[in-house]
Amino acid sequence: MARVYNFSAGPAVLPEEVLREAADEMMDYKGSGQSVMEMSHRSKVYDNIIKEAEADLRELMNIPDNYKVLFLQGGASQFFAEVPMNLMKNKKAAYILTGQWAKKAFQEAKLYGEAVEVASSADKTFSYIPDCSDLDIPEDADYVYICENNTIYGTKFKTLPNTKGHLLVSDISSCFLSEPVDVTKYGVVYGGVQKNIGPAGVVIAIIREDLITDDVLPGTPTMLKWKTQADADSLYNTPPCYNIYICGKVFKWIKKMGGLTAMKAHNEKKAKILYDFLDESKMFKGTVVKEDRSLMNVPFVTGDADLDAKFVKEATEAGFVNLKGHRTVGGMRASIYNAMPIEGVEKLVEFMRNFEKENTK
């Protein structure tokens, strides 16, 4: 069977080239006589894999020397708790709520201290990014938290909040490596890899070194202390070895594609094809205000639940899979991460155009 165009929000499409390479190395990684799945994480050969992955990521994102890169487990959802555990010295933090995942992180933080909602776009179903230029941030807040790209709602911070001198913590799970990033603007920037980088099971955290200390909340598990992981170079216990190896391959693929500037141009071109169609269509409508649209996740609706369901069914049969919107919002969503080729978006738009013709009375 031919490969489908996979518009899943995560786990998501991976570059075919990477999958083929991994398949070629499945039984024997570089003459080691074993699969990466089987090798000891303490072996020299695996140590090279994880070190090279980190070096490539540092190069891609231009990560300064005073930031640690950690390959962790538990996904972004576990990291929601790690943030307050490791950073809440004054037991207070400011959260900007722009969707489901920011909300979940906010609820988690409340277990450890006072989490203050300083801005929200819940009033319009998270269809925009609130103005964050002059927020009322408590003076003693340990950090300001955002989810930078909202997978479910399709919004993206184009300008980072004015944190008024406070530390910025950002979840970039669904826009990771989609465009250049100035790491120095953040204290902590992190994300689950299963959307834009690799198989589920890894969360990559980039943390400024001065924030990695023994001064954590009492009761913080050893495994969840960033210092434990940093001191052991992400090898405190057995990491998700194979998944990190795939992430490393994706980093090399992005470098080959021209790095993050080239990736951004590629993503803008793809997104424009879809958004331009949505803006001219009589049947399909985008759900996000134009200036806050994500390059990665594009939600859209027809305004008729039965027609939405018909569209998803017929699209799936035509080889465009995972277009159903998140259960909390309905409609459709096309996630067009780095590995989605331009032709996938062009063919989707062509399918949508035909569907519109056939279903307009």
GROMACS .gro file of C-alpha atoms in nm:
model
  361
    1MET     CA    1   0.000   0.000   0.000
    2ALA     CA    2   0.119   0.354  -0.078
    3ARG     CA    3   0.199   0.579   0.216
    4VAL     CA    4  -0.084   0.811   0.317
    5TYR     CA    5  -0.060   1.184   0.381
    6ASN     CA    6  -0.064   1.188   0.760
    7PHE     CA    7  -0.200   1.511   0.911
    8SER     CA    8  -0.194   1.381   1.269
    9ALA     CA    9  -0.118   1.627   1.550
   10GLY     CA   10   0.114   1.373   1.714
   11PRO     CA   11   0.255   1.114   1.696
   12ALA     CA   12   0.305   1.266   1.355
   13VAL     CA   13   0.462   1.227   1.013
   14LEU     CA   14   0.839   1.169   1.002
   15PRO     CA   15   1.071   1.229   0.704
   16GLU     CA   16   1.066   0.923   0.478
   17GLU     CA   17   1.441   0.946   0.437
   18VAL     CA   18   1.483   0.906   0.814
   19LEU     CA   19   1.248   0.605   0.826
   20ARG     CA   20   1.437   0.435   0.542
   21GLU     CA   21   1.773   0.495   0.708
   22ALA     CA   22   1.644   0.357   1.037
   23ALA     CA   23   1.506   0.053   0.852
   24ASP     CA   24   1.845  -0.008   0.689
   25GLU     CA   25   2.016   0.007   1.029
   26MET     CA   26   1.751  -0.191   1.216
   27MET     CA   27   1.947  -0.517   1.239
   28ASP     CA   28   2.299  -0.378   1.239
   29TYR     CA   29   2.385  -0.023   1.341
   30LYS     CA   30   2.709   0.081   1.169
   31GLY     CA   31   2.875  -0.258   1.190
   32SER     CA   32   2.804  -0.307   1.561
   33GLY     CA   33   2.612  -0.627   1.482
   34GLN     CA   34   2.314  -0.507   1.684
   35SER     CA   35   2.013  -0.278   1.663
   36VAL     CA   36   2.012   0.052   1.853
   37MET     CA   37   1.708  -0.095   2.032
   38GLU     CA   38   1.932  -0.362   2.184
   39MET     CA   39   2.248  -0.178   2.279
   40SER     CA   40   2.350  -0.067   2.625
   41HIS     CA   41   2.297   0.301   2.693
   42ARG     CA   42   2.637   0.287   2.865
   43SER     CA   43   2.815   0.163   2.553
   44LYS     CA   44   3.061   0.378   2.359
   45VAL     CA   45   2.854   0.340   2.042
   46TYR     CA   46   2.536   0.469   2.209
   47ASP     CA   47   2.723   0.746   2.389
   48ASN     CA   48   2.828   0.873   2.046
   49ILE     CA   49   2.464   0.866   1.925
   50ILE     CA   50   2.329   1.080   2.211
   51LYS     CA   51   2.629   1.319   2.211
   52GLU     CA   52   2.603   1.372   1.836
   53ALA     CA   53   2.227   1.433   1.865
   54GLU     CA   54   2.292   1.700   2.128
   55ALA     CA   55   2.570   1.862   1.922
   56ASP     CA   56   2.345   1.879   1.614
   57LEU     CA   57   2.055   2.026   1.812
   58ARG     CA   58   2.288   2.287   1.966
   59GLU     CA   59   2.407   2.383   1.618
   60LEU     CA   60   2.053   2.399   1.473
   61MET     CA   61   1.915   2.616   1.752
   62ASN     CA   62   2.237   2.803   1.822
   63ILE     CA   63   2.211   2.704   2.190
   64PRO     CA   64   2.455   2.899   2.408
   65ASP     CA   65   2.709   2.713   2.626
   66ASN     CA   66   2.536   2.819   2.948
   67TYR     CA   67   2.225   2.614   2.860
   68LYS     CA   68   2.198   2.241   2.923
   69VAL     CA   69   2.019   2.012   2.680
   70LEU     CA   70   1.837   1.723   2.849
   71PHE     CA   71   1.670   1.426   2.679
   72LEU     CA   72   1.402   1.322   2.929
   73GLN     CA   73   1.102   1.092   2.961
   74GLY     CA   74   0.741   1.147   3.067
   75GLY     CA   75   0.648   1.380   2.782
   76ALA     CA   76   0.552   1.744   2.819
   77SER     CA   77   0.273   1.642   3.060
   78GLN     CA   78   0.522   1.523   3.322
   79PHE     CA   79   0.728   1.834   3.262
   80PHE     CA   80   0.423   2.042   3.367
   81ALA     CA   81   0.506   1.924   3.721
   82GLU     CA   82   0.884   1.941   3.683
   83VAL     CA   83   0.867   2.315   3.613
   84PRO     CA   84   0.720   2.415   3.953
   85MET     CA   85   0.914   2.141   4.135
   86ASN     CA   86   1.243   2.286   4.012
   87LEU     CA   87   1.161   2.657   3.985
   88MET     CA   88   0.900   2.756   4.246
   89LYS     CA   89   1.127   2.912   4.509
   90ASN     CA   90   0.868   3.174   4.611
   91LYS     CA   91   0.582   2.930   4.551
   92LYS     CA   92   0.429   3.165   4.294
   93ALA     CA   93   0.414   3.163   3.913
   94ALA     CA   94   0.230   3.346   3.635
   95TYR     CA   95   0.053   3.150   3.359
   96ILE     CA   96  -0.084   3.268   3.025
   97LEU     CA   97  -0.371   3.043   2.918
   98THR     CA   98  -0.401   2.999   2.542
   99GLY     CA   99  -0.535   2.644   2.523
  100GLN     CA  100  -0.571   2.298   2.670
  101TRP     CA  101  -0.203   2.233   2.737
  102ALA     CA  102  -0.133   2.568   2.905
  103LYS     CA  103  -0.442   2.501   3.117
  104LYS     CA  104  -0.316   2.157   3.218
  105ALA     CA  105   0.025   2.299   3.308
  106PHE     CA  106  -0.152   2.570   3.512
  107GLN     CA  107  -0.360   2.312   3.704
  108GLU     CA  108  -0.046   2.109   3.773
  109ALA     CA  109   0.139   2.414   3.907
  110LYS     CA  110  -0.145   2.475   4.153
  111LEU     CA  111  -0.047   2.150   4.327
  112TYR     CA  112   0.287   2.305   4.423
  113GLY     CA  113   0.218   2.672   4.488
  114GLU     CA  114   0.013   2.971   4.380
  115ALA     CA  115  -0.040   2.973   4.003
  116VAL     CA  116  -0.177   3.306   3.883
  117GLU     CA  117  -0.362   3.347   3.554
  118VAL     CA  118  -0.227   3.672   3.405
  119ALA     CA  119  -0.390   3.647   3.059
  120SER     CA  120  -0.625   3.412   2.878
  121SER     CA  121  -0.803   3.368   2.545
  122ALA     CA  122  -1.063   3.126   2.684
  123ASP     CA  123  -1.339   3.385   2.622
  124LYS     CA  124  -1.323   3.312   2.245
  125THR     CA  125  -1.243   2.939   2.255
  126PHE     CA  126  -0.867   3.011   2.246
  127SER     CA  127  -0.893   3.139   1.887
  128TYR     CA  128  -0.641   3.420   1.944
  129ILE     CA  129  -0.331   3.511   2.148
  130PRO     CA  130  -0.404   3.774   2.417
  131ASP     CA  131  -0.207   4.098   2.428
  132CYS     CA  132   0.088   4.024   2.655
  133SER     CA  133   0.272   4.356   2.628
  134ASP     CA  134   0.172   4.486   2.973
  135LEU     CA  135   0.069   4.204   3.201
  136ASP     CA  136   0.002   4.232   3.571
  137ILE     CA  137   0.275   3.989   3.678
  138PRO     CA  138   0.320   3.946   4.055
  139GLU     CA  139   0.654   4.091   4.158
  140ASP     CA  140   0.753   3.773   4.341
  141ALA     CA  141   0.653   3.532   4.063
  142ASP     CA  142   0.924   3.273   4.002
  143TYR     CA  143   0.850   3.254   3.630
  144VAL     CA  144   0.602   3.331   3.350
  145TYR     CA  145   0.474   3.027   3.159
  146ILE     CA  146   0.342   2.996   2.803
  147CYS     CA  147   0.253   2.724   2.556
  148GLU     CA  148   0.398   2.887   2.244
  149ASN     CA  149   0.211   2.700   1.972
  150ASN     CA  150  -0.133   2.564   2.055
  151THR     CA  151  -0.176   2.231   1.878
  152ILE     CA  152  -0.550   2.198   1.937
  153TYR     CA  153  -0.651   2.556   1.860
  154GLY     CA  154  -0.395   2.645   1.594
  155THR     CA  155  -0.259   2.966   1.749
  156LYS     CA  156   0.103   3.076   1.788
  157PHE     CA  157   0.276   3.351   1.986
  158LYS     CA  158   0.441   3.570   1.718
  159THR     CA  159   0.578   3.800   1.989
  160LEU     CA  160   0.691   3.666   2.325
  161PRO     CA  161   0.523   3.815   2.634
  162ASN     CA  162   0.680   4.104   2.815
  163THR     CA  163   0.773   3.919   3.134
  164LYS     CA  164   0.894   4.239   3.307
  165GLY     CA  165   1.224   4.082   3.401
  166HIS     CA  166   1.079   3.747   3.510
  167LEU     CA  167   1.198   3.417   3.379
  168LEU     CA  168   1.014   3.283   3.073
  169VAL     CA  169   0.928   2.913   3.052
  170SER     CA  170   0.789   2.794   2.719
  171ASP     CA  171   0.637   2.468   2.596
  172ILE     CA  172   0.725   2.451   2.224
  173SER     CA  173   0.612   2.090   2.167
  174SER     CA  174   0.427   2.157   1.843
  175CYS     CA  175   0.656   2.422   1.689
  176PHE     CA  176   0.991   2.269   1.791
  177LEU     CA  177   1.250   2.322   1.512
  178SER     CA  178   0.993   2.477   1.277
  179GLU     CA  179   1.172   2.813   1.269
  180PRO     CA  180   1.475   2.989   1.423
  181VAL     CA  181   1.450   3.057   1.798
  182ASP     CA  182   1.649   3.292   2.022
  183VAL     CA  183   1.714   3.058   2.315
  184THR     CA  184   1.853   3.341   2.528
  185LYS     CA  185   1.502   3.488   2.564
  186TYR     CA  186   1.397   3.188   2.774
  187GLY     CA  187   1.499   3.042   3.106
  188VAL     CA  188   1.354   2.706   3.004
  189VAL     CA  189   1.227   2.597   2.664
  190TYR     CA  190   1.104   2.242   2.619
  191GLY     CA  191   0.882   2.012   2.420
  192GLY     CA  192   0.764   1.660   2.356
  193VAL     CA  193   0.922   1.536   2.031
  194GLN     CA  194   0.628   1.337   1.888
  195LYS     CA  195   0.495   1.624   1.680
  196ASN     CA  196   0.788   1.757   1.485
  197ILE     CA  197   1.100   1.559   1.575
  198GLY     CA  198   1.064   1.191   1.655
  199PRO     CA  199   0.866   0.905   1.808
  200ALA     CA  200   0.674   0.966   2.132
  201GLY     CA  201   0.864   0.902   2.453
  202VAL     CA  202   1.117   1.186   2.466
  203VAL     CA  203   1.086   1.541   2.594
  204ILE     CA  204   1.378   1.770   2.516
  205ALA     CA  205   1.445   2.047   2.768
  206ILE     CA  206   1.686   2.335   2.715
  207ILE     CA  207   1.753   2.491   3.054
  208ARG     CA  208   1.977   2.779   3.160
  209GLU     CA  209   2.245   2.640   3.388
  210ASP     CA  210   2.185   2.876   3.681
  211LEU     CA  211   1.833   2.730   3.711
  212ILE     CA  212   1.965   2.377   3.765
  213THR     CA  213   2.028   2.348   4.139
  214ASP     CA  214   1.966   2.128   4.441
  215ASP     CA  215   1.722   2.389   4.568
  216VAL     CA  216   1.400   2.219   4.461
  217LEU     CA  217   1.064   2.171   4.631
  218PRO     CA  218   1.075   1.919   4.918
  219GLY     CA  219   0.955   1.578   4.801
  220THR     CA  220   1.069   1.622   4.441
  221PRO     CA  221   1.156   1.271   4.315
  222THR     CA  222   1.525   1.217   4.236
  223MET     CA  223   1.440   1.145   3.871
  224LEU     CA  224   1.251   1.472   3.831
  225LYS     CA  225   1.530   1.696   3.962
  226TRP     CA  226   1.691   1.863   3.664
  227LYS     CA  227   2.025   1.850   3.845
  228THR     CA  228   2.008   1.470   3.861
  229GLN     CA  229   1.959   1.453   3.485
  230ALA     CA  230   2.208   1.729   3.399
  231ASP     CA  231   2.485   1.580   3.615
  232ALA     CA  232   2.437   1.246   3.438
  233ASP     CA  233   2.414   1.392   3.084
  234SER     CA  234   2.061   1.251   3.044
  235LEU     CA  235   2.190   0.901   3.129
  236TYR     CA  236   2.093   0.882   3.497
  237ASN     CA  237   1.879   0.580   3.410
  238THR     CA  238   1.809   0.405   3.080
  239PRO     CA  239   1.680   0.674   2.845
  240PRO     CA  240   1.445   0.605   2.550
  241CYS     CA  241   1.754   0.514   2.345
  242TYR     CA  242   1.593   0.430   2.013
  243ASN     CA  243   1.369   0.737   2.012
  244ILE     CA  244   1.666   0.967   2.082
  245TYR     CA  245   1.851   0.798   1.794
  246ILE     CA  246   1.559   0.880   1.559
  247CYS     CA  247   1.553   1.242   1.688
  248GLY     CA  248   1.924   1.260   1.604
  249LYS     CA  249   1.849   1.147   1.248
  250VAL     CA  250   1.579   1.414   1.216
  251PHE     CA  251   1.829   1.681   1.333
  252LYS     CA  252   2.064   1.572   1.053
  253TRP     CA  253   1.778   1.579   0.804
  254ILE     CA  254   1.689   1.938   0.905
  255LYS     CA  255   2.055   2.041   0.871
  256LYS     CA  256   2.059   1.885   0.525
  257MET     CA  257   1.739   2.076   0.436
  258GLY     CA  258   1.921   2.402   0.518
  259GLY     CA  259   1.859   2.448   0.891
  260LEU     CA  260   1.583   2.640   1.067
  261THR     CA  261   1.571   2.941   0.834
  262ALA     CA  262   1.507   2.710   0.538
  263MET     CA  263   1.258   2.510   0.747
  264LYS     CA  264   1.063   2.827   0.829
  265ALA     CA  265   1.044   2.925   0.460
  266HIS     CA  266   0.927   2.571   0.372
  267ASN     CA  267   0.662   2.584   0.646
  268GLU     CA  268   0.538   2.931   0.551
  269LYS     CA  269   0.497   2.824   0.189
  270LYS     CA  270   0.297   2.516   0.293
  271ALA     CA  271   0.075   2.703   0.539
  272LYS     CA  272   0.004   2.980   0.287
  273ILE     CA  273  -0.137   2.727   0.036
  274LEU     CA  274  -0.387   2.601   0.294
  275TYR     CA  275  -0.474   2.936   0.455
  276ASP     CA  276  -0.520   3.105   0.117
  277PHE     CA  277  -0.769   2.836   0.021
  278LEU     CA  278  -0.956   2.864   0.353
  279ASP     CA  279  -0.979   3.243   0.310
  280GLU     CA  280  -1.139   3.214  -0.034
  281SER     CA  281  -1.356   2.906   0.028
  282LYS     CA  282  -1.733   2.942   0.068
  283MET     CA  283  -1.757   2.611   0.256
  284PHE     CA  284  -1.445   2.581   0.474
  285LYS     CA  285  -1.343   2.840   0.730
  286GLY     CA  286  -1.029   2.876   0.942
  287THR     CA  287  -1.106   2.925   1.313
  288VAL     CA  288  -0.810   3.143   1.418
  289VAL     CA  289  -0.763   3.521   1.387
  290LYS     CA  290  -0.522   3.581   1.099
  291GLU     CA  291  -0.236   3.743   1.290
  292ASP     CA  292  -0.212   3.453   1.540
  293ARG     CA  293  -0.225   3.160   1.296
  294SER     CA  294   0.009   2.867   1.354
  295LEU     CA  295   0.232   2.740   1.074
  296MET     CA  296   0.204   2.389   1.219
  297ASN     CA  297  -0.162   2.326   1.309
  298VAL     CA  298  -0.448   2.451   1.095
  299PRO     CA  299  -0.800   2.399   1.237
  300PHE     CA  300  -1.100   2.455   1.008
  301VAL     CA  301  -1.475   2.386   0.998
  302THR     CA  302  -1.768   2.384   0.754
  303GLY     CA  303  -2.014   2.498   1.022
  304ASP     CA  304  -2.212   2.175   0.981
  305ALA     CA  305  -2.114   1.877   1.199
  306ASP     CA  306  -2.255   1.622   0.953
  307LEU     CA  307  -2.066   1.777   0.664
  308ASP     CA  308  -1.746   1.781   0.876
  309ALA     CA  309  -1.791   1.409   0.944
  310LYS     CA  310  -1.853   1.338   0.575
  311PHE     CA  311  -1.541   1.532   0.480
  312VAL     CA  312  -1.320   1.346   0.731
  313LYS     CA  313  -1.455   1.009   0.612
  314GLU     CA  314  -1.405   1.081   0.242
  315ALA     CA  315  -1.065   1.241   0.300
  316THR     CA  316  -0.950   0.931   0.491
  317GLU     CA  317  -1.066   0.707   0.206
  318ALA     CA  318  -0.868   0.926  -0.036
  319GLY     CA  319  -0.547   0.885   0.169
  320PHE     CA  320  -0.556   1.207   0.377
  321VAL     CA  321  -0.562   1.069   0.730
  322ASN     CA  322  -0.602   1.206   1.085
  323LEU     CA  323  -0.785   1.524   0.982
  324LYS     CA  324  -1.050   1.502   1.253
  325GLY     CA  325  -1.029   1.796   1.494
  326HIS     CA  326  -0.955   1.747   1.864
  327ARG     CA  327  -1.254   1.611   2.056
  328THR     CA  328  -1.283   1.938   2.253
  329VAL     CA  329  -1.337   2.154   1.944
  330GLY     CA  330  -1.464   1.926   1.666
  331GLY     CA  331  -1.428   2.019   1.300
  332MET     CA  332  -1.104   1.940   1.123
  333ARG     CA  333  -0.736   2.007   1.179
  334ALA     CA  334  -0.443   1.961   0.944
  335SER     CA  335  -0.110   1.940   1.121
  336ILE     CA  336   0.155   2.025   0.866
  337TYR     CA  337   0.481   1.972   1.050
  338ASN     CA  338   0.831   1.992   0.897
  339ALA     CA  339   0.811   1.643   0.746
  340MET     CA  340   0.484   1.705   0.560
  341PRO     CA  341   0.584   1.765   0.197
  342ILE     CA  342   0.440   2.063   0.011
  343GLU     CA  343   0.267   1.827  -0.231
  344GLY     CA  344   0.071   1.679   0.062
  345VAL     CA  345  -0.083   2.020   0.130
  346GLU     CA  346  -0.138   2.092  -0.240
  347LYS     CA  347  -0.321   1.762  -0.285
  348LEU     CA  348  -0.528   1.818   0.031
  349VAL     CA  349  -0.639   2.159  -0.101
  350GLU     CA  350  -0.725   2.003  -0.436
  351PHE     CA  351  -0.935   1.741  -0.253
  352MET     CA  352  -1.108   2.013  -0.046
  353ARG     CA  353  -1.185   2.214  -0.360
  354ASN     CA  354  -1.348   1.911  -0.525
  355PHE     CA  355  -1.538   1.824  -0.207
  356GLU     CA  356  -1.674   2.179  -0.194
  357LYS     CA  357  -1.794   2.160  -0.556
  358GLU     CA  358  -1.960   1.824  -0.506
  359ASN     CA  359  -2.132   1.926  -0.183
  360THR     CA  360  -2.259   2.270  -0.274
  361LYS     CA  361  -2.622   2.273  -0.373
   0.00000   0.00000   0.00000
